[in-house]
Tab-separated table of C-alpha atoms in Angstrom:
chain	number	residue	atom	x	y	z
A	25	MET	CA	58.960	34.530	9.192
A	26	GLU	CA	56.354	35.636	6.983
A	27	PHE	CA	54.519	33.765	4.271
A	28	ASN	CA	52.306	34.886	1.520
A	29	LEU	CA	49.746	32.463	0.920
A	30	ASN	CA	47.453	34.173	-2.094
A	31	THR	CA	48.611	31.581	-4.293
A	32	LEU	CA	46.697	28.884	-1.907
A	33	LYS	CA	43.548	31.120	-2.209
A	34	ASN	CA	42.049	29.402	-5.306
A	35	ASN	CA	39.816	26.982	-3.205
A	36	LYS	CA	40.011	25.541	0.065
A	37	ALA	CA	41.178	22.277	-1.039
A	38	ILE	CA	44.124	23.958	-2.252
A	39	VAL	CA	44.859	25.776	1.040
A	40	ILE	CA	44.864	22.322	2.830
A	41	VAL	CA	46.336	20.137	0.276
A	42	GLY	CA	49.368	23.085	0.183
A	43	LEU	CA	49.424	22.901	3.881
A	44	PHE	CA	50.032	19.178	4.185
A	45	VAL	CA	52.721	19.348	1.282
A	46	LEU	CA	54.755	22.362	3.058
A	47	LEU	CA	54.405	20.066	6.526
A	48	ALA	CA	56.210	17.106	4.569
A	49	ILE	CA	58.870	18.956	3.255
A	50	VAL	CA	59.767	20.349	6.343
A	51	THR	CA	59.421	16.794	8.262
A	52	TRP	CA	61.510	15.148	5.356
A	53	VAL	CA	64.439	17.688	5.217
A	54	THR	CA	65.133	17.492	8.906
A	55	PRO	CA	64.642	13.975	10.413
A	56	VAL	CA	65.149	14.012	14.244
A	57	SER	CA	66.609	10.875	15.978
A	58	GLU	CA	67.381	10.363	19.661
A	59	ASP	CA	71.240	10.812	18.899
A	60	ALA	CA	70.586	14.026	16.784
A	61	ASP	CA	73.602	16.675	17.694
A	62	GLN	CA	72.698	19.953	19.338
A	63	GLU	CA	72.622	21.722	15.842
A	64	LYS	CA	70.033	19.266	14.340
A	65	LYS	CA	67.848	19.606	17.621
A	66	GLU	CA	67.820	23.531	17.062
A	67	LEU	CA	67.100	23.170	13.181
A	68	ALA	CA	64.329	20.804	14.228
A	69	GLU	CA	62.871	23.446	16.537
A	70	GLU	CA	63.040	26.111	13.791
A	71	ASN	CA	61.153	23.801	11.337
A	72	ARG	CA	58.460	23.120	14.198
A	73	ASN	CA	57.782	26.764	14.401
A	74	ILE	CA	57.655	27.184	10.677
A	75	LYS	CA	54.977	24.240	10.569
A	76	LYS	CA	52.970	25.943	13.261
A	77	ILE	CA	53.013	29.419	11.091
A	78	ILE	CA	52.094	27.476	7.962
A	79	ALA	CA	49.324	25.598	10.019
A	80	ASP	CA	48.114	29.183	11.326
A	81	LYS	CA	48.233	30.957	8.374
A	82	ALA	CA	46.354	28.452	6.495
A	83	ASP	CA	43.664	28.035	9.099
A	84	SER	CA	43.259	31.880	9.325
A	85	LEU	CA	42.699	31.975	5.476
A	86	ILE	CA	40.013	29.222	5.506
A	87	ASN	CA	38.265	31.106	8.512
A	88	ALA	CA	38.387	34.431	6.364
A	89	MET	CA	37.169	33.067	3.206
A	90	ASP	CA	33.991	31.341	4.918
A	91	LYS	CA	33.330	34.498	6.851
A	92	GLU	CA	33.243	36.657	3.720
A	93	ASP	CA	30.923	33.976	1.709
A	94	LYS	CA	28.456	33.950	4.483
A	95	GLU	CA	28.455	37.745	4.898
A	96	ASN	CA	27.408	38.210	1.149
A	97	VAL	CA	24.571	35.779	1.465
A	98	THR	CA	21.518	35.788	3.721
A	99	LYS	CA	19.180	33.217	4.614
A	100	ASN	CA	15.642	33.524	5.980
A	101	ASP	CA	13.420	30.869	7.207
A	102	PRO	CA	9.551	30.803	6.257
A	103	LEU	CA	7.142	32.631	8.599
A	104	GLU	CA	4.035	31.177	9.813
A	105	ARG	CA	1.702	33.803	8.804
A	106	ASP	CA	-0.684	33.501	5.946
A	107	PRO	CA	1.426	34.885	3.134
A	108	TYR	CA	-1.477	36.065	1.366
A	109	GLU	CA	-2.810	38.102	4.195
A	110	GLU	CA	0.985	39.430	4.492
A	111	LEU	CA	0.817	40.585	1.066
A	112	ASP	CA	-2.481	42.251	0.938
A	113	GLU	CA	-1.519	44.295	4.297
A	114	LEU	CA	1.583	45.794	2.517
A	115	ILE	CA	1.390	49.636	1.986
A	116	GLY	CA	0.709	50.900	-1.686
A	117	LEU	CA	1.947	47.972	-4.521
A	118	GLU	CA	-1.534	47.486	-5.341
A	119	ASP	CA	-0.592	46.444	-8.905
A	120	VAL	CA	2.289	44.308	-7.358
A	121	LYS	CA	-0.195	42.540	-5.266
A	122	ALA	CA	-2.577	41.834	-8.487
A	123	GLU	CA	0.094	40.217	-9.953
A	124	VAL	CA	1.118	38.027	-7.227
A	125	HIS	CA	-2.660	36.986	-6.988
A	126	SER	CA	-2.842	36.346	-10.395
A	127	LEU	CA	0.167	34.248	-10.807
A	128	ALA	CA	-0.968	32.347	-7.764
A	129	ASN	CA	-4.587	31.783	-9.622
A	130	PHE	CA	-3.028	30.862	-12.303
A	131	VAL	CA	-1.094	27.840	-10.627
A	132	LYS	CA	-3.946	26.709	-8.842
A	133	VAL	CA	-6.009	26.290	-11.903
A	134	GLN	CA	-3.253	24.502	-13.735
A	135	LYS	CA	-2.918	22.185	-10.454
A	136	GLN	CA	-6.426	21.333	-10.547
A	137	ARG	CA	-6.538	20.827	-14.543
A	138	GLU	CA	-3.332	18.137	-13.713
A	139	LYS	CA	-5.849	16.603	-11.036
A	140	GLN	CA	-8.445	16.121	-13.744
A	141	GLY	CA	-6.076	14.679	-16.090
A	142	LEU	CA	-6.234	17.704	-18.493
A	143	LYS	CA	-3.169	19.049	-20.408
A	144	SER	CA	-1.286	21.831	-18.444
A	145	PRO	CA	1.406	24.410	-20.060
A	146	LYS	CA	4.706	24.242	-19.030
A	147	LEU	CA	5.344	26.943	-16.395
A	148	SER	CA	8.245	29.063	-15.315
A	149	TYR	CA	7.915	30.308	-11.989
A	150	HIS	CA	11.136	32.314	-12.023
A	151	LEU	CA	10.655	36.146	-11.925
A	152	VAL	CA	12.195	39.383	-12.606
A	153	PHE	CA	11.439	42.196	-10.091
A	154	THR	CA	11.982	45.529	-11.487
A	155	GLY	CA	12.162	48.912	-9.678
A	156	SER	CA	14.029	51.207	-7.426
A	157	PRO	CA	15.729	50.588	-4.119
A	158	GLY	CA	13.317	50.441	-0.994
A	159	THR	CA	10.210	49.689	-2.979
A	160	GLY	CA	9.734	46.285	-1.265
A	161	LYS	CA	11.156	43.934	-3.615
A	162	THR	CA	12.794	41.732	-1.279
A	163	THR	CA	9.788	41.538	0.925
A	164	VAL	CA	7.552	40.326	-1.885
A	165	ALA	CA	10.193	37.926	-2.586
A	166	ARG	CA	9.979	36.405	0.811
A	167	ILE	CA	6.059	36.266	0.549
A	168	ILE	CA	6.217	34.586	-2.902
A	169	ALA	CA	8.549	31.814	-1.682
A	170	ARG	CA	5.781	31.211	1.047
A	171	ILE	CA	3.132	31.208	-1.434
A	172	TYR	CA	5.109	28.803	-3.548
A	173	LYS	CA	5.028	26.517	-0.497
A	174	ASP	CA	1.434	26.765	-0.073
A	175	LEU	CA	0.894	25.826	-3.828
A	176	GLY	CA	3.105	22.725	-3.348
A	177	ILE	CA	5.852	24.202	-5.874
A	178	LEU	CA	8.676	24.379	-3.290
A	179	LYS	CA	8.913	22.140	-0.288
A	180	ARG	CA	10.420	24.574	2.394
A	181	GLY	CA	9.622	27.951	0.944
A	182	HIS	CA	12.651	29.991	2.494
A	183	THR	CA	14.862	32.516	0.883
A	184	VAL	CA	18.428	33.107	0.229
A	185	GLU	CA	19.306	36.522	-0.542
A	186	THR	CA	22.488	37.549	-2.132
A	187	ASP	CA	23.994	39.728	-4.834
A	188	ARG	CA	27.118	39.832	-7.279
A	189	SER	CA	29.385	39.570	-4.262
A	190	GLY	CA	27.973	36.498	-3.088
A	191	LEU	CA	28.092	34.614	-5.975
A	192	VAL	CA	31.259	36.249	-7.913
A	193	ALA	CA	34.518	35.124	-6.344
A	194	LYS	CA	37.743	37.038	-6.286
A	195	TYR	CA	40.056	34.500	-7.965
A	196	MET	CA	40.128	32.118	-10.984
A	197	GLY	CA	38.524	29.096	-10.363
A	198	GLN	CA	36.416	29.991	-7.648
A	199	THR	CA	33.258	31.444	-8.816
A	200	ALA	CA	31.506	28.332	-10.109
A	201	GLN	CA	32.083	26.645	-6.682
A	202	GLN	CA	30.822	29.627	-4.778
A	203	THR	CA	27.778	30.067	-7.006
A	204	ASN	CA	26.898	26.284	-6.637
A	205	HIS	CA	27.139	26.531	-2.899
A	206	VAL	CA	24.650	29.717	-2.914
A	207	VAL	CA	22.042	27.820	-4.948
A	208	ASP	CA	22.650	24.309	-2.713
A	209	SER	CA	21.463	26.494	0.199
A	210	ALA	CA	18.455	27.877	-1.504
A	211	LEU	CA	17.093	24.154	-2.641
A	212	ASN	CA	13.375	23.817	-2.251
A	213	GLY	CA	13.196	27.664	-1.745
A	214	VAL	CA	13.852	30.815	-3.426
A	215	LEU	CA	17.179	32.305	-4.448
A	216	PHE	CA	16.662	36.161	-4.720
A	217	ILE	CA	19.630	37.930	-6.323
A	218	ASP	CA	19.612	41.822	-5.887
A	219	GLU	CA	21.212	43.997	-8.498
A	220	ALA	CA	21.318	41.138	-10.689
A	221	TYR	CA	22.586	43.503	-13.708
A	222	SER	CA	25.919	43.614	-11.808
A	223	LEU	CA	26.589	40.101	-13.009
A	224	VAL	CA	27.143	41.643	-16.488
A	225	PRO	CA	28.953	44.981	-16.072
A	226	ASP	CA	27.866	47.703	-18.573
A	227	GLY	CA	30.304	47.073	-21.720
A	228	ASN	CA	30.732	43.614	-20.877
A	229	MET	CA	34.725	43.448	-19.631
A	230	SER	CA	36.621	40.821	-20.678
A	231	GLY	CA	37.586	38.379	-17.880
A	232	ASP	CA	34.874	39.164	-15.655
A	233	TYR	CA	34.156	36.151	-13.615
A	234	GLY	CA	30.322	37.259	-13.757
A	235	GLN	CA	29.587	35.184	-16.875
A	236	GLU	CA	30.774	32.139	-15.027
A	237	ALA	CA	28.325	32.704	-12.083
A	238	ILE	CA	25.640	33.025	-14.894
A	239	SER	CA	26.173	29.958	-16.535
A	240	THR	CA	26.339	27.931	-13.453
A	241	LEU	CA	23.189	29.570	-12.714
A	242	LEU	CA	21.518	28.670	-15.647
A	243	LYS	CA	22.634	24.920	-15.493
A	244	ARG	CA	21.461	24.790	-11.874
A	245	MET	CA	18.108	25.965	-12.869
A	246	GLU	CA	17.676	23.567	-15.563
A	247	ASP	CA	19.324	20.707	-13.386
A	248	ASP	CA	17.203	21.551	-10.452
A	249	ARG	CA	14.121	23.069	-11.874
A	250	ASP	CA	11.909	21.214	-9.647
A	251	ARG	CA	13.640	22.527	-6.597
A	252	LEU	CA	14.554	26.016	-7.386
A	253	VAL	CA	12.894	29.225	-8.136
A	254	VAL	CA	14.969	32.222	-8.799
A	255	ILE	CA	13.959	35.796	-8.613
A	256	ILE	CA	16.247	38.459	-9.809
A	257	ALA	CA	15.681	42.288	-9.018
A	258	GLY	CA	17.316	45.501	-10.192
A	259	TYR	CA	16.553	48.966	-12.079
A	260	PRO	CA	14.255	48.412	-15.098
A	261	LYS	CA	16.599	49.702	-17.721
A	262	GLU	CA	19.545	47.514	-16.207
A	263	MET	CA	17.687	44.600	-16.028
A	264	LYS	CA	16.634	44.395	-19.419
A	265	ARG	CA	20.510	44.747	-20.579
A	266	PHE	CA	21.022	42.084	-18.396
A	267	ILE	CA	18.385	39.764	-19.623
A	268	ASP	CA	18.806	40.417	-23.458
A	269	SER	CA	22.867	39.540	-22.573
A	270	ASN	CA	22.197	35.914	-22.682
A	271	PRO	CA	19.440	33.735	-24.444
A	272	GLY	CA	19.578	31.405	-21.569
A	273	LEU	CA	18.320	34.146	-19.521
A	274	GLN	CA	15.875	35.409	-21.883
A	275	SER	CA	14.147	31.944	-22.024
A	276	ARG	CA	13.848	31.523	-18.376
A	277	PHE	CA	12.846	34.962	-16.924
A	278	THR	CA	9.549	35.567	-18.817
A	279	ARG	CA	7.405	37.218	-16.247
A	280	TYR	CA	8.174	40.639	-15.185
A	281	ILE	CA	6.705	42.373	-11.953
A	282	ASN	CA	7.289	46.137	-11.546
A	283	PHE	CA	7.550	47.985	-8.375
A	284	PRO	CA	6.565	51.703	-8.661
A	285	ASP	CA	8.378	54.085	-6.313
A	286	TYR	CA	6.214	54.863	-3.093
A	287	THR	CA	4.196	58.294	-3.036
A	288	SER	CA	4.624	60.583	-0.256
A	289	LYS	CA	1.649	59.730	1.269
A	290	GLU	CA	2.457	56.019	1.288
A	291	LEU	CA	6.212	56.988	2.614
A	292	PHE	CA	4.554	58.724	5.741
A	293	GLU	CA	1.974	55.568	6.400
A	294	ILE	CA	5.292	53.288	6.365
A	295	PHE	CA	6.879	55.792	8.737
A	296	VAL	CA	3.582	55.595	11.113
A	297	LYS	CA	2.374	51.944	10.926
A	298	LEU	CA	5.827	50.159	10.067
A	299	TYR	CA	8.306	52.335	12.587
A	300	LEU	CA	6.577	54.244	15.004
A	301	LYS	CA	3.345	51.787	15.903
A	302	LYS	CA	5.582	48.845	15.629
A	303	ASN	CA	8.100	50.276	18.059
A	304	GLN	CA	5.839	51.794	20.469
A	305	TYR	CA	6.401	55.447	19.665
A	306	THR	CA	4.179	58.406	18.663
A	307	ILE	CA	4.716	61.478	17.124
A	308	THR	CA	2.895	64.940	17.856
A	309	ASP	CA	0.746	66.749	15.220
A	310	ASP	CA	3.276	69.492	14.395
A	311	ALA	CA	5.986	66.955	13.840
A	312	ALA	CA	3.721	64.824	11.551
A	313	ALA	CA	2.678	67.891	9.827
A	314	TYR	CA	6.630	68.766	9.337
A	315	LEU	CA	7.489	64.962	8.357
A	316	ARG	CA	4.427	65.117	5.539
A	317	LYS	CA	5.790	68.577	4.177
A	318	SER	CA	9.409	67.241	4.005
A	319	LEU	CA	8.384	63.866	2.403
A	320	ASP	CA	6.425	65.803	-0.382
A	321	GLU	CA	9.932	67.855	-0.987
A	322	ALA	CA	11.928	64.873	-0.777
A	323	VAL	CA	9.533	62.906	-3.232
A	324	ALA	CA	9.129	65.709	-5.840
A	325	HIS	CA	12.843	66.298	-5.962
A	326	LYS	CA	13.979	62.623	-6.036
A	327	ASP	CA	16.556	61.150	-8.447
A	328	ARG	CA	16.969	57.513	-9.480
A	329	ASN	CA	18.809	56.856	-5.980
A	330	PHE	CA	15.947	57.681	-4.057
A	331	GLY	CA	15.764	55.224	-1.368
A	332	ASN	CA	12.124	55.015	-0.935
A	333	ALA	CA	11.255	53.138	2.253
A	334	ARG	CA	14.935	52.869	3.178
A	335	TYR	CA	14.739	56.626	3.457
A	336	VAL	CA	11.977	56.524	5.726
A	337	ARG	CA	13.772	54.090	7.830
A	338	ASN	CA	16.654	56.079	7.876
A	339	VAL	CA	14.757	59.001	8.766
A	340	PHE	CA	12.838	57.065	11.870
A	341	GLU	CA	16.084	55.704	13.169
A	342	LYS	CA	17.466	59.288	13.125
A	343	ALA	CA	14.674	60.644	14.832
A	344	ILE	CA	14.642	58.191	17.696
A	345	GLN	CA	18.466	58.871	18.321
A	346	GLU	CA	17.746	62.438	18.592
A	347	GLN	CA	14.724	61.891	21.023
A	348	ALA	CA	17.114	59.566	23.051
A	349	ASN	CA	19.635	62.339	23.090
A	350	ARG	CA	16.931	65.028	24.379
A	351	VAL	CA	15.297	62.581	26.787
A	352	SER	CA	18.700	61.491	28.296
A	353	THR	CA	18.834	65.025	29.871
A	354	LEU	CA	15.645	64.897	31.936
A	355	LYS	CA	15.945	63.829	35.359
A	356	ASN	CA	12.484	62.153	35.715
A	357	ALA	CA	11.218	61.049	32.055
A	358	THR	CA	7.740	59.894	31.819
A	359	ALA	CA	6.309	57.300	29.726
A	360	LYS	CA	5.074	59.694	27.468
A	361	ASP	CA	8.477	61.412	27.427
A	362	LEU	CA	10.033	58.226	26.458
A	363	THR	CA	7.499	57.677	23.454
A	364	GLU	CA	6.819	60.669	21.801
A	365	ILE	CA	8.830	61.999	18.725
A	366	THR	CA	8.595	65.822	18.689
A	367	ILE	CA	9.138	68.234	15.500
A	368	GLU	CA	12.789	69.091	17.150
A	369	ASP	CA	13.680	65.383	16.506
A	370	ILE	CA	12.402	65.398	13.061
A	371	GLU	CA	13.874	68.421	12.393
A	372	LYS	CA	17.478	67.049	13.182
A	373	ALA	CA	16.512	63.869	11.763
A	374	LEU	CA	16.143	65.277	8.291
């Protein structure tokens, strides 16, 4: 016997209540006594099977809902490294670094003024990051969380990273609960929402649950203003549309940091420093020259969907796969064979 439990998916509480109601009905309809005749015994056995099916279906649904929620939210505990040092070591992003240092300096001075009994303006620590994919927004958000901890703004300084799918549920009545769950996990840290503009689809479709997520988020930002910092990110044009769509967003998000696309020179530096050296690989001179030229061309002909550092990471991953395919045919591979990326590997990767 098959059961359709879609109507129970509004939330986990309904699933559990529904389960017990069904079990109660089945038990009440066919009481079993010691002198029950054979027909009643067979019916009782069938109902026991039905109850097991109901319980298994509900348990499976709850587990699936839990798994789906977790897959859309990533939690990163703060590292022990000096966040200011890590910020300065980032490749490129000079204007971004200056903005972050300026923000930190401003907060430090306001804290000193408070200690001296001087008035300090009310600060909003929430931020808007604008820029293309792969320009370091997530990395900088993690660093800022740790800087805020260092400044005494946040107690823990961890980051919880999500997007629309982590905040907006598929069924009516679930979005507020799901958004609150994500916010709870971000308390005393930073909630980073990538592609936040997708919470308000272009055209502002009626019946979309994104508005419920925004309303819930804004309320929590007010209620937990001393325990929660929110950083939202996305393309510049789309983020402007998103902020302009709600007065509450306009009043809470007043500081913007723009992340420019990487130059081809910076992308090559990322390839060498972040991927080759950190993973104990080397590259031949002709392969390096070929990669530089290819990156020049990729940047010159990029569109708005160009992945920047993500593009370089994909090239690296494909290159070491090609290297592995080539080296696996060698009978006695040397240390050089195992670490060296050749022009053949780069050509195939691109």
